[in-house]
Amino acid sequence: MTNDQQLIANIQNLTENYIMTIASSNGSNRFQSPLIPDLADSINTRPDRNTHDGRQPNLHPPSEEHMEQMMDAVRNIIVGVGEDPEREGLLKTPKRVAEAMRYLTSGYNQSLEELVNGAIFDEGHNEMVLVRDINFFSLCEHHMLPFMGRAHVAYIPNQKVVGLSKLARIVEMYSRRMQVQERLNRQIAEAIQTILEPQGVAVVMEATHMCMVMRGVQKPGSWTVTSAMLGVFQEEQKTREEFFNLIRHQPTFL
């Protein structure tokens, strides 16, 4: 078994344990904490981290004024690290960085409806559809350093299917934002659930984070794996196993 295959096997086991714990907590043998009589009643749900104290973030379309502000900010960073912004190699750096940031966060200017553009077809299909090994690049919102890797996206249609390229475009749209991998994973799964209302959605993402490689703990070669399971993928073990087996399988046509 390769390292990648072992990694996927580990996330499968973690997912199985998590789902069994949730299932048992909803049944008659509800999980009880030895310190808290009813754990579920004692947990206060926190606002989504993608909000500000529970309120939606104040997003706005970029303007030329914002472009100038970004360029000024880059000049200040150059000065702050002890460099000379008037040096030949750095003269156009503020503009280049501002343009790069616009591109790397272009997902904020896209909507799910425009992206799908009506490419949903009633094919009467009800077996798993999987697009695996979708390369993605995103920006860690904590350090604004990149993280990158592969996404595996599957759904079981409820008669309707979406154009295959749209799955990759959904991954890209949410990746081209300031993100954390856990939220990115969930947003992709929920977007597919929204547009198709399928029987289930499964998304696994594997990524390496430059904020763990270039700074801080400095661990090159480390990978973070996250998963989101909705519908039958969460409810049925055999369906999850089929999905995990398919993403472990190595293609033979390349």
Short mmCIF file of C-alpha atoms in Angstrom, two decimals:
data_model
loop_
_atom_site.label_atom_id
_atom_site.label_comp_id
_atom_site.label_asym_id
_atom_site.label_seq_id
_atom_site.Cartn_x
_atom_site.Cartn_y
_atom_site.Cartn_z
CA MET A 1 0.00 0.00 0.00
CA THR A 2 1.40 3.42 -1.01
CA ASN A 3 1.51 6.43 1.32
CA ASP A 4 -1.46 8.00 -0.51
CA GLN A 5 -3.47 4.80 -0.19
CA GLN A 6 -2.65 4.55 3.53
CA LEU A 7 -3.69 8.20 3.97
CA ILE A 8 -7.08 7.58 2.34
CA ALA A 9 -7.55 4.41 4.43
CA ASN A 10 -6.88 6.41 7.60
CA ILE A 11 -9.43 9.09 6.71
CA GLN A 12 -11.97 6.38 5.91
CA ASN A 13 -11.50 4.87 9.38
CA LEU A 14 -11.80 8.29 11.03
CA THR A 15 -14.98 9.04 9.09
CA GLU A 16 -16.50 5.67 10.02
CA ASN A 17 -15.77 6.24 13.73
CA TYR A 18 -17.16 9.76 13.63
CA ILE A 19 -20.40 8.72 11.91
CA MET A 20 -20.91 5.79 14.28
CA THR A 21 -20.47 8.16 17.24
CA ILE A 22 -23.04 10.58 15.81
CA ALA A 23 -25.45 7.74 15.07
CA SER A 24 -25.19 6.37 18.60
CA SER A 25 -25.71 9.83 20.09
CA ASN A 26 -29.04 10.08 18.22
CA GLY A 27 -30.30 6.71 19.42
CA SER A 28 -31.40 5.26 22.73
CA ASN A 29 -27.78 4.56 23.77
CA ARG A 30 -26.97 8.23 23.70
CA PHE A 31 -23.38 9.12 24.56
CA GLN A 32 -23.10 10.40 28.13
CA SER A 33 -20.14 12.32 29.47
CA PRO A 34 -19.03 11.12 32.93
CA LEU A 35 -18.81 14.78 33.99
CA ILE A 36 -21.87 16.21 32.22
CA PRO A 37 -25.27 14.45 32.59
CA ASP A 38 -26.45 15.38 29.10
CA LEU A 39 -23.57 16.47 26.90
CA ALA A 40 -25.74 17.49 23.93
CA ASP A 41 -27.72 19.98 26.05
CA SER A 42 -24.51 21.49 27.43
CA ILE A 43 -22.86 22.32 24.10
CA ASN A 44 -23.34 25.87 22.86
CA THR A 45 -23.07 26.02 19.10
CA ARG A 46 -20.69 28.68 17.87
CA PRO A 47 -21.23 30.90 14.82
CA ASP A 48 -19.80 29.81 11.50
CA ARG A 49 -16.17 30.91 11.33
CA ASN A 50 -16.92 32.38 7.92
CA THR A 51 -19.12 35.00 9.60
CA HIS A 52 -18.42 37.93 11.91
CA ASP A 53 -20.05 37.17 15.28
CA GLY A 54 -22.73 35.24 13.44
CA ARG A 55 -23.29 37.94 10.80
CA GLN A 56 -22.39 37.44 7.16
CA PRO A 57 -19.09 39.10 6.16
CA ASN A 58 -19.24 42.46 4.43
CA LEU A 59 -17.98 41.47 1.00
CA HIS A 60 -17.71 44.03 -1.78
CA PRO A 61 -16.62 43.98 -5.43
CA PRO A 62 -13.02 45.16 -5.97
CA SER A 63 -12.45 48.62 -7.43
CA GLU A 64 -9.55 50.64 -8.79
CA GLU A 65 -9.34 52.39 -5.45
CA HIS A 66 -8.88 49.03 -3.73
CA MET A 67 -6.19 48.18 -6.29
CA GLU A 68 -4.23 51.31 -5.35
CA GLN A 69 -4.65 50.50 -1.66
CA MET A 70 -3.25 47.01 -2.20
CA MET A 71 -0.27 48.42 -4.08
CA ASP A 72 0.40 50.86 -1.23
CA ALA A 73 0.17 48.00 1.26
CA VAL A 74 2.73 45.96 -0.71
CA ARG A 75 5.10 48.95 -0.78
CA ASN A 76 4.78 49.19 3.01
CA ILE A 77 5.57 45.49 3.34
CA ILE A 78 8.67 45.91 1.18
CA VAL A 79 9.83 48.76 3.40
CA GLY A 80 8.87 46.80 6.52
CA VAL A 81 11.16 43.89 5.65
CA GLY A 82 14.05 46.29 5.14
CA GLU A 83 14.10 46.52 1.34
CA ASP A 84 14.14 49.51 -1.00
CA PRO A 85 10.88 49.79 -3.02
CA GLU A 86 12.72 52.01 -5.52
CA ARG A 87 15.20 49.26 -6.40
CA GLU A 88 14.88 48.22 -10.05
CA GLY A 89 13.69 44.69 -9.32
CA LEU A 90 11.01 45.93 -6.92
CA LEU A 91 9.64 48.94 -8.83
CA LYS A 92 6.73 47.00 -10.36
CA THR A 93 6.35 44.47 -7.55
CA PRO A 94 3.40 46.24 -5.85
CA LYS A 95 1.39 46.18 -9.08
CA ARG A 96 2.33 42.56 -9.80
CA VAL A 97 1.35 41.43 -6.31
CA ALA A 98 -1.95 43.33 -6.40
CA GLU A 99 -2.84 41.78 -9.76
CA ALA A 100 -1.84 38.33 -8.50
CA MET A 101 -4.04 38.74 -5.42
CA ARG A 102 -6.97 39.75 -7.63
CA TYR A 103 -6.52 36.54 -9.62
CA LEU A 104 -5.95 34.28 -6.61
CA THR A 105 -9.16 35.55 -4.98
CA SER A 106 -11.27 35.77 -8.16
CA GLY A 107 -13.71 33.24 -6.69
CA TYR A 108 -15.33 36.07 -4.73
CA ASN A 109 -16.57 37.51 -8.03
CA GLN A 110 -18.26 34.30 -9.17
CA SER A 111 -21.65 32.88 -8.25
CA LEU A 112 -22.80 29.28 -8.25
CA GLU A 113 -25.72 30.05 -10.58
CA GLU A 114 -23.54 31.75 -13.18
CA LEU A 115 -20.93 29.02 -12.98
CA VAL A 116 -23.39 26.14 -13.53
CA ASN A 117 -25.17 28.12 -16.27
CA GLY A 118 -28.02 25.65 -16.58
CA ALA A 119 -25.77 22.65 -17.36
CA ILE A 120 -28.01 20.23 -15.44
CA PHE A 121 -29.49 17.33 -17.37
CA ASP A 122 -32.25 14.84 -16.57
CA GLU A 123 -30.55 11.55 -17.51
CA GLY A 124 -32.43 9.20 -15.19
CA HIS A 125 -29.06 8.20 -13.72
CA ASN A 126 -28.82 7.02 -10.10
CA GLU A 127 -25.33 5.50 -9.79
CA MET A 128 -22.25 7.20 -8.38
CA VAL A 129 -20.52 9.90 -10.41
CA LEU A 130 -16.92 10.60 -9.33
CA VAL A 131 -14.36 13.11 -10.56
CA ARG A 132 -11.09 12.51 -8.75
CA ASP A 133 -7.66 14.11 -8.61
CA ILE A 134 -8.90 17.66 -9.26
CA ASN A 135 -5.88 19.89 -8.65
CA PHE A 136 -6.60 23.01 -6.63
CA PHE A 137 -4.75 25.99 -5.17
CA SER A 138 -6.01 28.23 -2.41
CA LEU A 139 -4.85 30.82 0.13
CA CYS A 140 -4.75 30.15 3.87
CA GLU A 141 -6.71 33.01 5.41
CA HIS A 142 -4.57 33.00 8.55
CA HIS A 143 -1.20 33.70 6.88
CA MET A 144 -2.20 34.37 3.25
CA LEU A 145 0.16 31.61 2.16
CA PRO A 146 -0.91 29.00 -0.41
CA PHE A 147 -2.14 25.51 0.20
CA MET A 148 -2.59 23.12 -2.68
CA GLY A 149 -3.52 19.56 -3.44
CA ARG A 150 -6.21 17.33 -4.94
CA ALA A 151 -9.95 17.06 -4.50
CA HIS A 152 -12.09 13.98 -5.09
CA VAL A 153 -15.76 14.82 -5.68
CA ALA A 154 -18.61 12.31 -5.95
CA TYR A 155 -22.38 12.38 -5.90
CA ILE A 156 -25.22 9.93 -6.42
CA PRO A 157 -27.76 11.57 -8.70
CA ASN A 158 -31.44 11.80 -8.08
CA GLN A 159 -32.04 11.36 -11.84
CA LYS A 160 -30.25 14.66 -12.65
CA VAL A 161 -26.56 15.09 -13.52
CA VAL A 162 -24.37 18.15 -13.98
CA GLY A 163 -21.69 18.70 -16.62
CA LEU A 164 -18.48 17.08 -15.34
CA SER A 165 -16.41 20.21 -15.86
CA LYS A 166 -18.77 22.06 -13.50
CA LEU A 167 -17.57 19.93 -10.59
CA ALA A 168 -13.99 21.04 -11.23
CA ARG A 169 -15.16 24.65 -11.64
CA ILE A 170 -17.00 24.54 -8.31
CA VAL A 171 -13.79 23.34 -6.65
CA GLU A 172 -11.90 26.19 -8.30
CA MET A 173 -14.46 28.88 -7.45
CA TYR A 174 -14.35 28.17 -3.72
CA SER A 175 -10.58 27.61 -3.79
CA ARG A 176 -9.97 31.06 -5.30
CA ARG A 177 -10.78 32.71 -1.99
CA MET A 178 -9.09 33.11 1.38
CA GLN A 179 -9.93 29.81 3.00
CA VAL A 180 -9.34 27.12 5.55
CA GLN A 181 -9.39 23.61 4.12
CA GLU A 182 -12.17 22.39 6.39
CA ARG A 183 -14.57 25.11 5.27
CA LEU A 184 -13.53 24.80 1.63
CA ASN A 185 -14.33 21.08 1.75
CA ARG A 186 -17.76 21.71 3.24
CA GLN A 187 -18.63 24.53 0.83
CA ILE A 188 -17.93 22.35 -2.21
CA ALA A 189 -20.12 19.53 -0.88
CA GLU A 190 -22.97 21.88 0.04
CA ALA A 191 -22.80 23.65 -3.34
CA ILE A 192 -23.28 20.34 -5.18
CA GLN A 193 -26.10 19.43 -2.82
CA THR A 194 -27.76 22.79 -3.55
CA ILE A 195 -27.66 22.66 -7.34
CA LEU A 196 -28.55 18.96 -7.81
CA GLU A 197 -30.39 17.81 -4.68
CA PRO A 198 -28.77 14.38 -5.17
CA GLN A 199 -29.08 11.33 -2.95
CA GLY A 200 -25.68 12.12 -1.49
CA VAL A 201 -22.41 14.00 -1.92
CA ALA A 202 -18.86 13.06 -0.88
CA VAL A 203 -15.80 15.28 -1.07
CA VAL A 204 -12.28 14.41 0.11
CA MET A 205 -9.46 16.94 -0.12
CA GLU A 206 -5.74 16.29 0.35
CA ALA A 207 -3.47 19.32 0.60
CA THR A 208 -0.08 20.55 1.70
CA HIS A 209 -0.03 23.90 3.48
CA MET A 210 2.84 26.34 3.02
CA CYS A 211 2.07 27.85 6.44
CA MET A 212 3.21 24.49 7.87
CA VAL A 213 6.10 24.05 5.43
CA MET A 214 7.72 27.49 5.04
CA ARG A 215 7.20 28.80 8.58
CA GLY A 216 6.04 27.73 12.03
CA VAL A 217 6.45 24.00 12.55
CA GLN A 218 8.22 23.67 9.14
CA LYS A 219 7.20 20.14 8.20
CA PRO A 220 7.69 19.54 4.45
CA GLY A 221 5.89 16.48 3.16
CA SER A 222 2.98 16.74 5.58
CA TRP A 223 -0.52 16.45 4.10
CA THR A 224 -3.88 17.44 5.51
CA VAL A 225 -6.89 15.31 4.55
CA THR A 226 -10.48 16.45 5.12
CA SER A 227 -13.81 14.96 4.14
CA ALA A 228 -17.46 15.97 3.88
CA MET A 229 -20.21 13.36 3.56
CA LEU A 230 -23.84 14.23 2.89
CA GLY A 231 -26.93 12.07 2.39
CA VAL A 232 -26.38 8.40 1.62
CA PHE A 233 -22.60 8.78 1.90
CA GLN A 234 -23.08 9.66 5.55
CA GLU A 235 -25.84 7.16 6.20
CA GLU A 236 -24.65 4.04 4.36
CA GLN A 237 -21.32 2.36 5.08
CA LYS A 238 -21.27 0.41 1.80
CA THR A 239 -21.66 3.60 -0.22
CA ARG A 240 -18.79 5.24 1.66
CA GLU A 241 -16.62 2.17 1.15
CA GLU A 242 -17.30 2.19 -2.59
CA PHE A 243 -16.27 5.85 -2.74
CA PHE A 244 -13.07 5.33 -0.75
CA ASN A 245 -12.16 2.28 -2.83
CA LEU A 246 -12.59 4.26 -6.04
CA ILE A 247 -10.37 7.13 -4.92
CA ARG A 248 -7.70 4.67 -3.75
CA HIS A 249 -7.71 2.87 -7.09
CA GLN A 250 -4.86 3.92 -9.34
CA PRO A 251 -5.87 4.63 -12.96
CA THR A 252 -4.25 2.38 -15.56
CA PHE A 253 -4.90 4.46 -18.71
CA LEU A 254 -2.13 7.01 -18.04
#
